[in-house]
Short mmCIF file of C-alpha atoms in Angstrom, two decimals:
data_model
loop_
_atom_site.label_atom_id
_atom_site.label_comp_id
_atom_site.label_asym_id
_atom_site.label_seq_id
_atom_site.Cartn_x
_atom_site.Cartn_y
_atom_site.Cartn_z
CA UNK Z 1 0.06 -0.04 -0.36
CA UNK Z 2 1.47 2.92 -1.20
CA UNK Z 3 -0.11 6.69 0.28
CA UNK Z 4 -0.12 9.80 -2.07
CA UNK Z 5 -0.75 13.18 -0.23
CA UNK Z 6 -2.52 10.51 2.70
CA UNK Z 7 -5.27 8.82 -0.25
CA UNK Z 8 -4.74 5.51 -0.59
CA UNK Z 9 -4.51 5.02 -5.00
CA UNK Z 10 -1.90 2.19 -5.14
CA UNK Z 11 -2.75 -1.11 -3.65
CA UNK Z 12 0.16 -4.60 -4.27
CA UNK Z 13 3.00 -4.19 -4.62
CA UNK Z 14 5.14 -1.27 -5.71
CA UNK Z 15 8.46 -0.89 -5.74
CA UNK Z 16 10.14 2.56 -5.44
CA UNK Z 17 13.50 3.31 -6.49
CA UNK Z 18 15.26 6.54 -5.32
CA UNK Z 19 17.91 8.14 -7.40
CA UNK Z 20 20.91 10.24 -5.50
CA UNK Z 21 21.13 13.85 -4.53
CA UNK Z 22 22.51 16.06 -7.23
CA UNK Z 23 24.38 18.97 -6.66
CA UNK Z 24 25.28 22.03 -9.36
CA UNK Z 25 28.10 24.22 -9.57
CA UNK Z 26 29.09 26.82 -11.80
CA UNK Z 27 33.20 26.73 -12.34
CA UNK Z 28 35.18 30.48 -13.82
CA UNK Z 29 38.29 31.04 -14.69
CA UNK Z 30 40.20 34.89 -15.51
CA UNK Z 31 42.84 35.42 -17.28
CA UNK Z 32 46.25 35.74 -15.33
CA UNK Z 33 45.13 33.74 -12.38
CA UNK Z 34 46.39 30.27 -11.59
CA UNK Z 35 43.07 27.82 -11.11
CA UNK Z 36 39.52 28.20 -11.42
CA UNK Z 37 36.37 29.57 -8.47
CA UNK Z 38 33.89 26.99 -7.70
CA UNK Z 39 30.37 28.26 -7.21
CA UNK Z 40 28.28 25.54 -5.38
CA UNK Z 41 24.48 26.08 -6.20
CA UNK Z 42 23.50 23.81 -3.71
CA UNK Z 43 21.48 20.63 -4.23
CA UNK Z 44 19.02 19.84 -7.13
CA UNK Z 45 16.84 17.00 -5.87
CA UNK Z 46 16.79 13.90 -7.59
CA UNK Z 47 14.09 11.42 -9.40
CA UNK Z 48 12.33 8.30 -8.04
CA UNK Z 49 10.97 6.08 -9.90
CA UNK Z 50 7.34 4.35 -8.60
CA UNK Z 51 6.58 0.83 -10.69
CA UNK Z 52 3.66 -1.50 -9.96
CA UNK Z 53 -0.14 -2.64 -10.45
CA UNK Z 54 -3.45 -1.42 -10.45
CA UNK Z 55 -6.15 -3.81 -10.29
CA UNK Z 56 -9.94 -2.98 -11.09
CA UNK Z 57 -13.40 -5.02 -11.56
CA UNK Z 58 -14.17 -3.21 -14.25
CA UNK Z 59 -12.28 -0.62 -17.28
CA UNK Z 60 -14.41 2.15 -16.27
CA UNK Z 61 -13.34 1.52 -12.43
CA UNK Z 62 -9.91 1.20 -14.17
CA UNK Z 63 -9.74 4.41 -15.72
CA UNK Z 64 -11.14 6.49 -12.39
CA UNK Z 65 -8.52 5.21 -10.75
CA UNK Z 66 -6.35 6.32 -13.82
CA UNK Z 67 -7.79 10.16 -13.55
CA UNK Z 68 -7.38 10.03 -9.80
CA UNK Z 69 -3.61 9.74 -10.29
CA UNK Z 70 -3.72 12.38 -13.38
CA UNK Z 71 -4.92 15.07 -10.93
CA UNK Z 72 -1.76 14.88 -9.26
CA UNK Z 73 -0.01 15.81 -11.98
CA UNK Z 74 -0.37 19.41 -11.40
CA UNK Z 75 3.20 20.91 -10.52
CA UNK Z 76 2.72 20.81 -7.23
CA UNK Z 77 4.71 19.05 -4.56
CA UNK Z 78 3.54 16.22 -2.52
CA UNK Z 79 3.96 13.66 -0.37
CA UNK Z 80 4.49 9.85 -0.69
CA UNK Z 81 4.46 7.19 1.77
CA UNK Z 82 4.96 3.80 1.44
CA UNK Z 83 3.73 0.48 4.13
CA UNK Z 84 7.73 0.20 5.55
CA UNK Z 85 7.22 3.39 6.71
CA UNK Z 86 8.99 5.62 4.09
CA UNK Z 87 7.90 9.39 2.98
CA UNK Z 88 9.11 10.96 0.13
CA UNK Z 89 8.09 14.60 0.81
CA UNK Z 90 8.24 17.61 -1.51
CA UNK Z 91 7.67 15.09 -4.79
CA UNK Z 92 6.45 16.45 -8.30
CA UNK Z 93 4.77 14.19 -10.21
CA UNK Z 94 6.29 14.40 -13.72
CA UNK Z 95 4.70 11.75 -15.34
CA UNK Z 96 2.65 8.69 -15.08
CA UNK Z 97 2.42 5.95 -17.89
CA UNK Z 98 0.57 2.57 -18.04
CA UNK Z 99 2.97 -0.30 -19.31
CA UNK Z 100 0.54 -3.21 -19.75
CA UNK Z 101 -3.08 -3.45 -19.39
CA UNK Z 102 -4.89 -7.09 -19.68
CA UNK Z 103 -8.31 -8.75 -18.07
CA UNK Z 104 -6.85 -11.10 -15.05
CA UNK Z 105 -9.28 -13.71 -13.26
CA UNK Z 106 -12.48 -10.88 -12.27
CA UNK Z 107 -11.25 -7.80 -13.46
CA UNK Z 108 -8.18 -5.60 -15.21
CA UNK Z 109 -4.42 -5.51 -13.92
CA UNK Z 110 -2.79 -2.53 -15.50
CA UNK Z 111 1.39 -2.09 -14.68
CA UNK Z 112 2.60 1.74 -14.60
CA UNK Z 113 5.61 3.61 -13.72
CA UNK Z 114 5.60 7.28 -12.61
CA UNK Z 115 8.42 9.59 -12.25
CA UNK Z 116 8.82 12.00 -9.63
CA UNK Z 117 11.24 14.73 -8.72
CA UNK Z 118 12.08 15.51 -5.48
CA UNK Z 119 12.62 19.40 -5.05
CA UNK Z 120 13.85 19.85 -1.64
CA UNK Z 121 15.70 17.03 -0.20
#
């Protein structure tokens, strides 16, 4: 179970992959000086990927789940919580895509991938 802003949108197994935080800097040199001046611009956030399965009893219910998730593609920051207690704050959802959708048993199963950018780390 994974919660996004306190809402349980993702039931079942979900895989969260967090990249390392990146830093930025600017290096400048000047004629007649030996070496460079380096200005640290601080951390630039990190990418976080979420993969998993969505299940629904009908195609209409699956579309509603997709629409609920797509509302988070709004440019605002959100909080992702896992059942293990990991909390990722200040996430901007950058993409949501369904990689596979098929009928299974009494309903539909859709594999999905979401990419977030963690703005502040």
